[in-house]
Short mmCIF file of C-alpha atoms in Angstrom, two decimals:
data_model
loop_
_atom_site.label_atom_id
_atom_site.label_comp_id
_atom_site.label_asym_id
_atom_site.label_seq_id
_atom_site.Cartn_x
_atom_site.Cartn_y
_atom_site.Cartn_z
CA MET A 1 -0.02 -0.01 0.02
CA TYR A 2 2.83 2.37 0.92
CA THR A 3 4.70 1.68 -2.26
CA ALA A 4 1.60 2.08 -4.33
CA LEU A 5 1.44 5.65 -3.41
CA GLN A 6 4.92 6.28 -4.67
CA GLN A 7 5.59 7.70 -8.14
CA GLY A 8 8.25 6.62 -10.70
CA ASN A 9 10.57 3.69 -10.78
CA LYS A 10 10.21 1.10 -8.10
CA ASP A 11 13.36 -1.05 -8.42
CA TYR A 12 13.71 -0.92 -4.59
CA VAL A 13 10.57 -3.13 -4.39
CA ASN A 14 12.35 -5.77 -6.42
CA LEU A 15 15.20 -5.69 -3.91
CA PHE A 16 12.73 -6.02 -1.03
CA ASP A 17 11.01 -8.95 -2.65
CA LEU A 18 14.34 -10.61 -3.32
CA MET A 19 15.34 -10.38 0.38
CA GLU A 20 11.92 -11.47 1.53
CA HIS A 21 11.77 -14.74 -0.58
CA GLN A 22 15.45 -15.76 -0.32
CA SER A 23 17.85 -16.26 2.51
CA PHE A 24 21.27 -14.55 2.49
CA LYS A 25 24.22 -14.73 4.87
CA SER A 26 25.57 -11.37 4.14
CA THR A 27 24.82 -8.03 2.37
CA ALA A 28 27.49 -9.01 -0.28
CA GLU A 29 25.35 -11.97 -1.24
CA VAL A 30 22.26 -9.76 -1.50
CA LYS A 31 24.13 -7.35 -3.71
CA LEU A 32 25.39 -10.07 -6.00
CA ALA A 33 21.99 -11.75 -6.38
CA PHE A 34 20.33 -8.37 -7.10
CA GLN A 35 22.85 -7.32 -9.70
CA GLN A 36 22.58 -10.71 -11.42
CA GLN A 37 18.79 -10.64 -11.49
CA TYR A 38 18.26 -6.91 -12.25
CA ALA A 39 21.23 -5.96 -14.41
CA GLY A 40 21.41 -2.22 -14.95
CA CYS A 41 19.83 -1.30 -11.65
CA SER A 42 22.02 0.40 -9.08
CA TYR A 43 22.05 -1.71 -5.90
CA ASP A 44 23.45 1.16 -3.75
CA VAL A 45 20.68 3.59 -4.78
CA CYS A 46 17.95 0.98 -4.33
CA SER A 47 19.25 -0.22 -0.95
CA LYS A 48 19.46 3.33 0.42
CA TYR A 49 15.92 4.25 -0.78
CA LEU A 50 14.59 0.96 0.53
CA TYR A 51 16.12 1.66 3.87
CA LYS A 52 14.35 5.06 3.99
CA VAL A 53 11.00 3.58 2.95
CA LEU A 54 11.16 0.82 5.49
CA LEU A 55 12.05 3.29 8.30
CA ASP A 56 9.14 5.53 7.20
CA CYS A 57 6.68 2.49 7.24
CA LEU A 58 7.95 1.33 10.65
CA LEU A 59 7.57 4.87 12.09
CA HIS A 60 4.01 5.10 10.68
CA LEU A 61 3.05 1.84 12.29
CA ARG A 62 4.58 2.93 15.59
CA LEU A 63 2.57 6.18 15.52
CA GLN A 64 -0.59 4.14 15.38
CA LYS A 65 -0.10 2.09 18.54
CA GLN A 66 2.75 3.30 20.80
CA SER A 67 1.83 6.01 23.33
CA THR A 68 5.26 7.63 23.41
CA ALA A 69 5.29 8.01 19.63
CA MET A 70 1.65 9.30 19.63
CA LEU A 71 2.43 11.93 22.40
CA THR A 72 5.57 13.03 20.52
CA ALA A 73 3.54 13.46 17.29
CA GLY A 74 0.89 15.38 19.32
CA ILE A 75 3.53 17.94 20.56
CA LEU A 76 4.78 18.41 17.01
CA LYS A 77 1.15 18.92 15.83
CA CYS A 78 0.83 21.72 18.46
CA ASP A 79 3.58 23.68 16.71
CA ILE A 80 1.72 23.37 13.37
CA LEU A 81 -1.54 24.49 15.05
CA PHE A 82 0.24 27.49 16.56
CA GLU A 83 1.86 28.41 13.29
CA ARG A 84 -1.63 28.36 11.70
CA SER A 85 -2.78 30.74 14.41
CA LEU A 86 -4.96 28.07 16.08
CA HIS A 87 -3.56 29.15 19.45
CA GLU A 88 -6.40 27.89 21.63
CA ASP A 89 -6.35 24.51 19.99
CA ALA A 90 -2.61 24.22 20.47
CA LEU A 91 -2.75 25.04 24.16
CA LYS A 92 -5.62 22.66 24.76
CA GLN A 93 -3.69 19.90 23.00
CA LEU A 94 -0.65 20.63 25.16
CA GLN A 95 -2.67 20.42 28.33
CA LYS A 96 -4.03 16.96 27.27
CA ILE A 97 -0.48 15.78 26.48
CA GLN A 98 0.75 16.94 29.86
CA ALA A 99 -2.00 15.08 31.70
CA THR A 100 -1.39 11.85 29.73
CA SER A 101 2.46 12.10 30.12
CA ALA A 102 2.09 12.74 33.92
CA THR A 103 -0.27 9.72 34.28
CA ASN A 104 2.13 7.38 32.38
CA GLU A 105 5.26 8.94 33.96
CA LYS A 106 6.80 9.94 30.60
CA GLN A 107 8.83 12.69 32.22
CA LEU A 108 10.79 13.78 29.10
CA LEU A 109 7.55 14.33 27.16
CA LEU A 110 5.93 16.01 30.13
CA LEU A 111 8.84 18.45 30.39
CA TRP A 112 8.81 19.07 26.62
CA ALA A 113 5.01 19.78 26.66
CA GLN A 114 5.31 22.10 29.70
CA GLN A 115 8.13 24.06 28.08
CA GLN A 116 6.22 24.26 24.78
CA GLU A 117 3.26 25.70 26.61
CA ILE A 118 5.39 28.41 28.33
CA GLN A 119 7.05 29.31 24.97
CA LEU A 120 3.71 29.51 23.20
CA LEU A 121 2.26 31.69 26.04
CA GLN A 122 5.31 33.99 25.80
CA GLN A 123 4.79 34.48 22.12
CA LEU A 124 1.29 35.48 22.94
CA ASN A 125 2.70 37.98 25.49
CA PHE A 126 1.08 35.80 28.31
CA SER A 127 -2.38 36.91 27.28
CA GLY A 128 -5.07 35.89 29.73
CA ILE A 129 -2.65 34.42 32.28
CA THR A 130 -1.90 35.93 35.73
CA ALA A 131 1.50 36.12 37.36
CA GLU A 132 0.47 33.43 39.91
CA GLU A 133 -0.70 31.09 37.14
CA LEU A 134 2.69 31.59 35.33
CA SER A 135 4.59 30.93 38.59
CA ASN A 136 2.65 27.68 39.05
CA LYS A 137 3.56 26.56 35.61
CA GLN A 138 7.22 27.35 36.26
CA SER A 139 7.01 25.46 39.52
CA ALA A 140 5.55 22.42 37.70
CA ILE A 141 8.48 22.40 35.35
CA GLN A 142 10.93 22.58 38.19
CA HIS A 143 9.19 19.68 39.92
CA THR A 144 9.41 17.63 36.71
CA LEU A 145 13.08 18.40 36.59
CA ASP A 146 13.62 17.39 40.22
CA VAL A 147 11.91 14.07 39.64
CA MET A 148 13.86 13.48 36.48
CA GLN A 149 17.12 14.17 38.31
CA GLN A 150 16.32 11.74 41.11
CA VAL A 151 15.23 9.00 38.72
CA ARG A 152 18.42 9.72 36.57
CA GLN A 153 20.55 9.25 39.67
CA GLN A 154 18.95 5.85 40.34
CA THR A 155 19.21 4.87 36.64
CA SER A 156 22.96 5.77 36.57
CA LEU A 157 23.70 3.48 39.58
CA TYR A 158 21.64 0.74 38.02
CA GLU A 159 23.43 1.06 34.74
CA THR A 160 26.82 0.87 36.41
CA LEU A 161 25.86 -2.17 38.41
CA ARG A 162 24.48 -3.96 35.35
CA HIS A 163 27.53 -3.24 33.35
CA THR A 164 29.71 -4.66 36.20
CA LEU A 165 27.49 -7.78 36.27
CA LEU A 166 27.72 -8.20 32.47
CA TYR A 167 31.46 -7.75 32.03
CA ARG A 168 32.89 -8.87 35.33
CA GLY A 169 30.33 -11.25 36.61
CA SER A 170 29.16 -11.82 40.14
CA ALA A 171 31.53 -10.93 42.95
CA ARG A 172 34.28 -13.60 43.33
CA THR A 173 36.43 -11.75 45.90
CA ILE A 174 35.91 -9.47 48.81
CA ARG A 175 37.19 -6.44 46.90
CA GLN A 176 34.59 -7.07 44.15
CA GLN A 177 31.93 -7.49 46.81
CA GLU A 178 32.96 -4.13 48.31
CA SER A 179 32.77 -2.38 44.98
CA VAL A 180 29.00 -3.32 44.54
CA ASP A 181 28.40 -2.55 48.16
CA VAL A 182 29.52 1.03 47.48
CA LEU A 183 26.92 1.28 44.66
CA HIS A 184 24.27 -0.17 46.92
CA ALA A 185 25.04 2.46 49.74
CA GLU A 186 24.65 5.27 47.16
CA MET A 187 21.27 4.03 45.94
CA PRO A 188 18.60 6.56 47.02
CA PRO A 189 15.05 5.28 48.05
CA PRO A 190 12.29 5.36 45.37
CA VAL A 191 10.68 8.71 44.63
CA SER A 192 7.26 9.07 46.34
CA ASP A 193 4.38 8.05 44.19
CA SER A 194 6.56 7.18 41.17
CA ALA A 195 6.12 3.77 39.70
CA ILE A 196 9.01 4.23 37.29
CA SER A 197 11.33 5.20 40.23
CA LEU A 198 10.21 2.06 42.07
CA LYS A 199 10.87 -0.07 38.96
CA THR A 200 14.41 1.30 38.66
CA HIS A 201 15.08 0.82 42.39
CA LEU A 202 13.75 -2.80 42.27
CA LEU A 203 15.86 -3.57 39.20
CA PHE A 204 18.93 -2.32 41.02
CA GLN A 205 18.15 -4.32 44.13
CA ALA A 206 17.60 -7.53 42.14
CA HIS A 207 20.83 -7.19 40.29
CA TYR A 208 22.63 -6.37 43.50
CA HIS A 209 21.44 -9.67 44.89
CA LEU A 210 22.55 -11.42 41.75
CA ALA A 211 25.95 -9.74 41.89
CA THR A 212 26.40 -10.91 45.51
CA SER A 213 24.91 -14.39 44.76
CA ASP A 214 22.00 -13.96 47.11
CA HIS A 215 19.52 -15.81 44.79
CA PRO A 216 16.68 -16.14 47.28
CA ALA A 217 16.63 -12.38 47.82
CA ALA A 218 16.94 -11.77 44.08
CA LEU A 219 13.99 -14.09 43.41
CA GLN A 220 11.82 -12.14 45.87
CA VAL A 221 12.64 -8.84 44.22
CA PHE A 222 12.08 -10.12 40.72
CA HIS A 223 8.68 -11.39 41.77
CA GLN A 224 7.86 -7.82 43.04
CA LEU A 225 8.96 -6.55 39.65
CA ASN A 226 6.83 -9.10 37.90
CA GLN A 227 3.80 -7.87 39.88
CA LEU A 228 4.68 -4.25 38.98
CA LEU A 229 4.78 -5.30 35.35
CA GLU A 230 1.30 -6.82 35.60
CA THR A 231 -0.21 -3.73 37.39
CA HIS A 232 1.75 -1.08 35.33
CA PRO A 233 2.32 -2.50 31.86
CA ALA A 234 2.75 0.99 30.36
CA LEU A 235 5.99 1.27 32.34
CA PHE A 236 7.62 -1.44 30.19
CA GLU A 237 6.15 -0.27 26.87
CA ASP A 238 9.34 1.63 25.89
CA THR A 239 11.73 -0.86 27.49
CA PRO A 240 10.80 -4.46 26.45
CA ALA A 241 14.40 -5.37 27.50
CA ASP A 242 13.37 -4.81 31.13
CA HIS A 243 10.53 -7.25 30.67
CA LEU A 244 13.04 -9.86 29.50
CA LEU A 245 15.39 -9.06 32.33
CA ILE A 246 12.71 -9.74 34.85
CA ILE A 247 11.73 -12.99 33.23
CA GLU A 248 15.42 -14.09 33.03
CA GLY A 249 16.02 -13.01 36.63
CA ILE A 250 13.23 -15.16 37.95
CA LEU A 251 14.37 -18.17 35.87
CA ASP A 252 17.97 -17.74 36.91
CA SER A 253 17.10 -17.45 40.56
CA LEU A 254 14.79 -20.46 40.45
CA ARG A 255 17.49 -22.57 38.80
CA ALA A 256 20.17 -21.41 41.24
CA GLY A 257 17.85 -22.34 44.20
CA LYS A 258 17.02 -25.70 42.45
CA HIS A 259 13.29 -24.88 42.44
CA TYR A 260 12.70 -26.95 39.32
CA GLU A 261 8.90 -27.44 39.68
CA GLU A 262 8.36 -23.73 39.94
CA LEU A 263 10.93 -23.16 37.14
CA PHE A 264 9.00 -25.35 34.68
CA SER A 265 5.71 -23.72 35.81
CA PHE A 266 7.22 -20.34 34.94
CA ILE A 267 8.59 -21.69 31.62
CA ASP A 268 4.97 -22.66 30.72
CA LYS A 269 3.83 -19.04 31.36
CA ILE A 270 6.62 -17.78 29.11
CA LYS A 271 5.51 -20.06 26.32
CA ARG A 272 2.16 -18.32 26.47
CA LEU A 273 3.56 -14.85 26.16
CA LYS A 274 2.80 -13.12 22.92
CA SER A 275 4.55 -10.01 21.41
CA ASP A 276 4.52 -8.22 18.11
CA GLY A 277 8.26 -7.47 18.45
CA VAL A 278 10.60 -9.82 16.55
CA TYR A 279 13.44 -9.12 19.07
CA PHE A 280 11.19 -10.12 22.01
CA GLU A 281 10.26 -13.43 20.30
CA ILE A 282 13.90 -14.29 19.56
CA MET A 283 14.91 -13.56 23.23
CA GLN A 284 11.94 -15.59 24.33
CA GLN A 285 13.28 -18.65 22.35
CA ARG A 286 16.69 -18.09 23.84
CA LEU A 287 15.34 -18.09 27.40
CA LEU A 288 13.25 -21.23 26.88
CA PHE A 289 16.24 -23.00 25.41
CA ILE A 290 18.75 -22.00 28.05
CA TYR A 291 16.58 -22.66 31.16
CA GLU A 292 14.60 -25.60 29.95
CA SER A 293 17.66 -27.43 28.70
CA GLY A 294 19.63 -26.20 31.68
CA ALA A 295 17.23 -27.85 34.03
CA TYR A 296 17.56 -31.16 32.09
CA ILE A 297 21.40 -30.80 32.16
CA ASP A 298 21.27 -30.35 35.91
CA SER A 299 19.16 -33.58 36.33
CA GLY A 300 21.39 -35.53 33.88
CA ASP A 301 18.71 -36.01 31.28
CA PHE A 302 20.98 -35.18 28.27
CA GLY A 303 18.75 -37.14 25.89
CA PHE A 304 15.83 -34.79 26.45
CA ALA A 305 18.14 -31.77 26.43
CA LEU A 306 19.33 -32.90 23.01
CA LYS A 307 15.69 -33.03 21.73
CA LEU A 308 15.28 -29.47 23.02
CA LEU A 309 18.45 -28.41 21.18
CA GLN A 310 17.11 -29.94 17.96
CA GLN A 311 13.81 -28.16 18.47
CA TYR A 312 15.20 -24.63 19.20
CA ALA A 313 18.50 -24.84 17.19
CA PRO A 314 17.15 -23.78 13.74
CA GLY A 315 15.47 -20.61 14.94
CA ILE A 316 18.35 -19.80 17.32
CA ARG A 317 21.12 -20.35 14.73
CA LYS A 318 19.13 -18.21 12.17
CA ASN A 319 18.80 -15.26 14.54
CA ILE A 320 21.92 -15.62 16.72
CA ALA A 321 23.51 -12.60 15.09
CA LEU A 322 20.72 -10.41 16.59
CA MET A 323 21.73 -11.33 20.08
CA ASP A 324 24.51 -9.53 21.96
CA ILE A 325 27.85 -11.39 22.35
CA SER A 326 27.35 -12.60 25.93
CA LYS A 327 24.03 -14.36 24.82
CA GLN A 328 25.75 -15.86 21.83
CA ALA A 329 28.52 -17.27 23.94
CA GLU A 330 25.96 -18.65 26.43
CA ILE A 331 24.05 -20.42 23.57
CA TYR A 332 27.26 -22.01 22.25
CA LEU A 333 28.23 -23.14 25.79
CA TYR A 334 24.93 -24.84 26.40
CA MET A 335 25.03 -26.59 22.97
CA ALA A 336 28.61 -27.83 23.95
CA LEU A 337 27.33 -29.07 27.33
CA ILE A 338 24.40 -30.97 25.73
CA TYR A 339 26.69 -32.61 23.23
CA LEU A 340 29.28 -33.44 26.00
CA GLY A 341 26.54 -35.13 28.08
CA ASN A 342 25.49 -37.19 25.04
CA GLU A 343 29.20 -38.14 24.46
CA ASP A 344 29.16 -36.32 21.03
CA ILE A 345 32.60 -34.90 21.57
CA ASN A 346 33.12 -33.54 18.06
CA ASN A 347 29.95 -31.44 18.03
CA ALA A 348 30.74 -30.30 21.63
CA HIS A 349 34.12 -29.10 20.39
CA ASN A 350 32.75 -27.44 17.27
CA SER A 351 30.15 -25.51 19.31
CA LEU A 352 32.80 -24.06 21.67
CA GLU A 353 35.13 -23.14 18.85
CA GLN A 354 32.58 -20.60 17.79
CA VAL A 355 33.49 -18.67 20.96
CA LEU A 356 37.17 -19.56 21.45
CA GLN A 357 38.23 -18.67 17.93
CA SER A 358 36.92 -15.15 18.13
CA ASN A 359 38.27 -12.28 20.13
CA LEU A 360 34.82 -10.83 20.57
CA TYR A 361 34.03 -12.99 23.63
CA SER A 362 37.36 -12.86 25.53
CA THR A 363 36.37 -10.13 27.93
CA LEU A 364 33.11 -11.80 29.09
CA PRO A 365 32.82 -13.57 32.43
CA ILE A 366 31.37 -16.62 30.70
CA TYR A 367 34.55 -16.95 28.53
CA ARG A 368 36.50 -18.48 31.41
CA THR A 369 33.81 -21.20 31.80
CA CYS A 370 33.92 -21.82 28.07
CA ARG A 371 37.70 -22.36 28.25
CA LEU A 372 37.27 -24.73 31.21
CA VAL A 373 34.61 -26.79 29.42
CA HIS A 374 36.89 -26.79 26.29
CA LEU A 375 39.59 -28.39 28.47
CA LEU A 376 37.14 -31.15 29.49
CA ILE A 377 36.48 -31.81 25.88
CA GLN A 378 40.18 -31.94 25.10
CA TYR A 379 40.53 -34.45 27.98
CA GLU A 380 37.75 -36.58 26.46
CA LEU A 381 39.72 -36.53 23.14
CA GLY A 382 42.96 -37.56 24.96
CA ASN A 383 44.85 -34.44 24.05
CA PHE A 384 46.90 -34.41 27.33
CA GLU A 385 49.83 -32.49 25.95
CA TYR A 386 47.59 -29.80 24.69
CA ILE A 387 45.84 -29.67 28.12
CA ARG A 388 49.18 -29.27 29.95
CA TYR A 389 49.99 -26.23 27.68
CA GLU A 390 46.60 -24.74 28.18
CA THR A 391 46.52 -25.28 31.93
CA ARG A 392 49.82 -23.44 32.26
CA ALA A 393 48.32 -20.48 30.44
CA PHE A 394 45.14 -20.69 32.47
CA ARG A 395 47.23 -20.52 35.71
CA ARG A 396 49.12 -17.51 34.42
CA HIS A 397 45.83 -15.82 33.85
CA LEU A 398 44.76 -16.43 37.45
CA GLN A 399 48.07 -15.25 38.98
CA PRO A 400 48.24 -11.45 38.50
CA ASP A 401 45.90 -10.73 41.44
CA ALA A 402 46.98 -13.03 44.33
CA ARG A 403 43.85 -12.18 46.23
CA ARG A 404 41.68 -13.92 43.62
CA SER A 405 41.43 -17.52 44.67
CA TYR A 406 39.27 -19.00 41.82
CA MET A 407 39.22 -22.27 43.70
CA LEU A 408 36.98 -24.03 41.13
CA GLU A 409 39.22 -23.30 38.21
CA ARG A 410 42.38 -24.29 40.14
CA THR A 411 40.76 -27.63 41.29
CA VAL A 412 39.60 -28.60 37.77
CA ILE A 413 42.81 -27.69 35.91
CA LYS A 414 44.87 -29.55 38.60
CA PHE A 415 42.94 -32.68 37.85
CA LEU A 416 43.11 -32.15 34.07
CA GLY A 417 46.83 -31.50 34.24
CA SER A 418 47.53 -34.78 36.04
CA GLY A 419 46.93 -36.73 32.80
CA GLU A 420 45.27 -40.06 32.32
CA ILE A 421 43.07 -41.52 35.02
CA PRO A 422 44.68 -44.21 37.21
CA ALA A 423 43.73 -47.80 36.33
CA VAL A 424 43.77 -48.96 40.01
CA THR A 425 40.30 -48.54 41.63
CA SER A 426 41.71 -47.73 45.10
CA PHE A 427 43.85 -44.88 43.56
CA ARG A 428 40.84 -43.44 41.83
CA THR A 429 38.71 -43.70 44.93
CA ALA A 430 41.40 -41.90 47.08
CA LEU A 431 41.81 -39.21 44.41
CA TRP A 432 38.12 -38.52 44.20
CA LYS A 433 37.90 -38.26 48.02
CA LYS A 434 40.57 -35.62 47.91
CA ILE A 435 39.05 -33.71 45.05
CA ASN A 436 35.53 -33.91 46.48
CA ALA A 437 36.84 -32.35 49.72
CA SER A 438 37.99 -29.41 47.58
CA PHE A 439 34.49 -29.11 46.02
CA ASP A 440 32.97 -29.14 49.45
CA LYS A 441 34.95 -26.08 50.21
CA ILE A 442 33.83 -24.52 46.92
CA ARG A 443 30.14 -25.23 47.69
CA ALA A 444 30.54 -23.61 51.12
CA ASP A 445 32.17 -20.43 49.62
CA LYS A 446 29.65 -17.86 48.30
CA TYR A 447 32.20 -16.48 45.91
CA GLU A 448 33.03 -19.95 44.46
CA ARG A 449 29.84 -21.98 44.41
CA GLN A 450 28.08 -19.67 41.94
CA GLN A 451 30.25 -21.12 39.12
CA LEU A 452 28.68 -24.51 39.68
CA LYS A 453 25.36 -23.01 38.69
CA LEU A 454 26.20 -23.11 35.00
CA PHE A 455 27.66 -26.59 35.12
CA ASP A 456 28.54 -29.00 37.89
CA PHE A 457 32.28 -29.75 37.11
CA SER A 458 32.50 -31.93 40.18
CA ALA A 459 30.09 -34.38 38.47
CA TRP A 460 32.22 -34.58 35.41
CA ILE A 461 35.39 -35.49 37.48
CA GLU A 462 33.35 -37.91 39.58
CA ALA A 463 32.06 -39.60 36.41
CA LYS A 464 35.66 -40.03 35.10
CA LEU A 465 37.05 -41.38 38.36
CA LYS A 466 34.09 -43.69 39.06
CA ARG A 467 33.80 -44.68 35.37
CA LYS A 468 30.21 -43.78 35.15
CA SER A 469 28.34 -41.66 32.58
CA LEU A 470 27.95 -37.88 33.40
CA GLY A 471 24.20 -38.28 33.12
CA THR A 472 24.14 -41.02 35.82
CA VAL A 473 26.23 -39.09 38.22
CA LEU A 474 23.98 -36.05 37.87
CA GLN A 475 20.88 -38.14 38.28
CA GLU A 476 22.32 -39.59 41.49
CA LYS A 477 23.08 -36.11 42.76
CA MET A 478 19.60 -34.98 42.02
CA LYS A 479 18.10 -37.77 44.01
CA ASN A 480 20.37 -36.99 46.98
#
């Protein structure tokens, strides 16, 4: 319909049809296919114009259903009304926009509408307005600015905490704990009667508990956020990523606490969620794969986890480039763990190579776990010389800060570096008893045990020393 209204040549429509009906891995492939099929047409001109048309179409659709876009358009319309000397209509429209913006806590739009009203009144030489009324309007602007400043302070602290959690991970040392404690001490209480301030405050508290590995407290706060989402859905209209954060926070906390029955109940709710946004649907599929398969990995049911992988893999692989790098690495890690549990070592190796052969992921907290699982895979392949080389490099990585213990990593690489498993049963039993004592210390240490949440490395070592399958050992642990 949109293109039907356009005049002149419509080669850009041919480019759109080509991309819609065929699958391409890169823009270079699109360009080549277009030039072959439509010789004489300029790909660069068509692609740029198609880009403009698509943006215009998407903006038009957003203006029909998103309140922020509609309010923004309303303010712009007021300028047009005023320019056409429809002053009264413009001022009435601004009053309506201010009321709606205040109700939905869209502070930036409220401030814009308040300032527009003052400017229009000034151009009318404040006709029909008393000094007291003008002072009240100025005070209202100042109040909006004060609220925005307080919410901005909360948001800044939350952003800093979340960045820390994304790129450093949960606290593993006392110093790291102290750094997030400083942020927590600076966090002001929620602004009175402000749902958006409460939302930001709760998001901060939830992520603080995740950063300090207090999953029961995090779960409690995430449930509060979920209730806020249900009672104030407009708060999350402009930030669908926050909705996903709440969902993932609940799933992560339930899994960490081993509340699997409640976890699967919540997963069923997620499956019933519907959204018009493509990004939300992709992230929804990622969450379902990670936490559904993660629960089956924890219980040692690698066969069912593999079925889930086969179910979700086509859609995830197709859209994985739309995810941020930490989520990509997480997907590849879980694929590797599923293949490892099914003793498909080659596919496990190939999955992790996607992460380890790129420098994109090396700064992520999950990268160390990927390297550790990669060493397990090399052990399965019998590459003991390679393991000795890699474990030396791993130790060097852990040495610069002596205060960092990283007991889990040291315990695993010490076992891997010892080479082949002893043939004598009594030796293996004695070795497991010693290693298990180290894992008991890890489980008792709040900075260390969180690493077992992703994968139980102790179960893999136990399986090797007791000559059982990994699935069997995990099933026995689940029963106990």
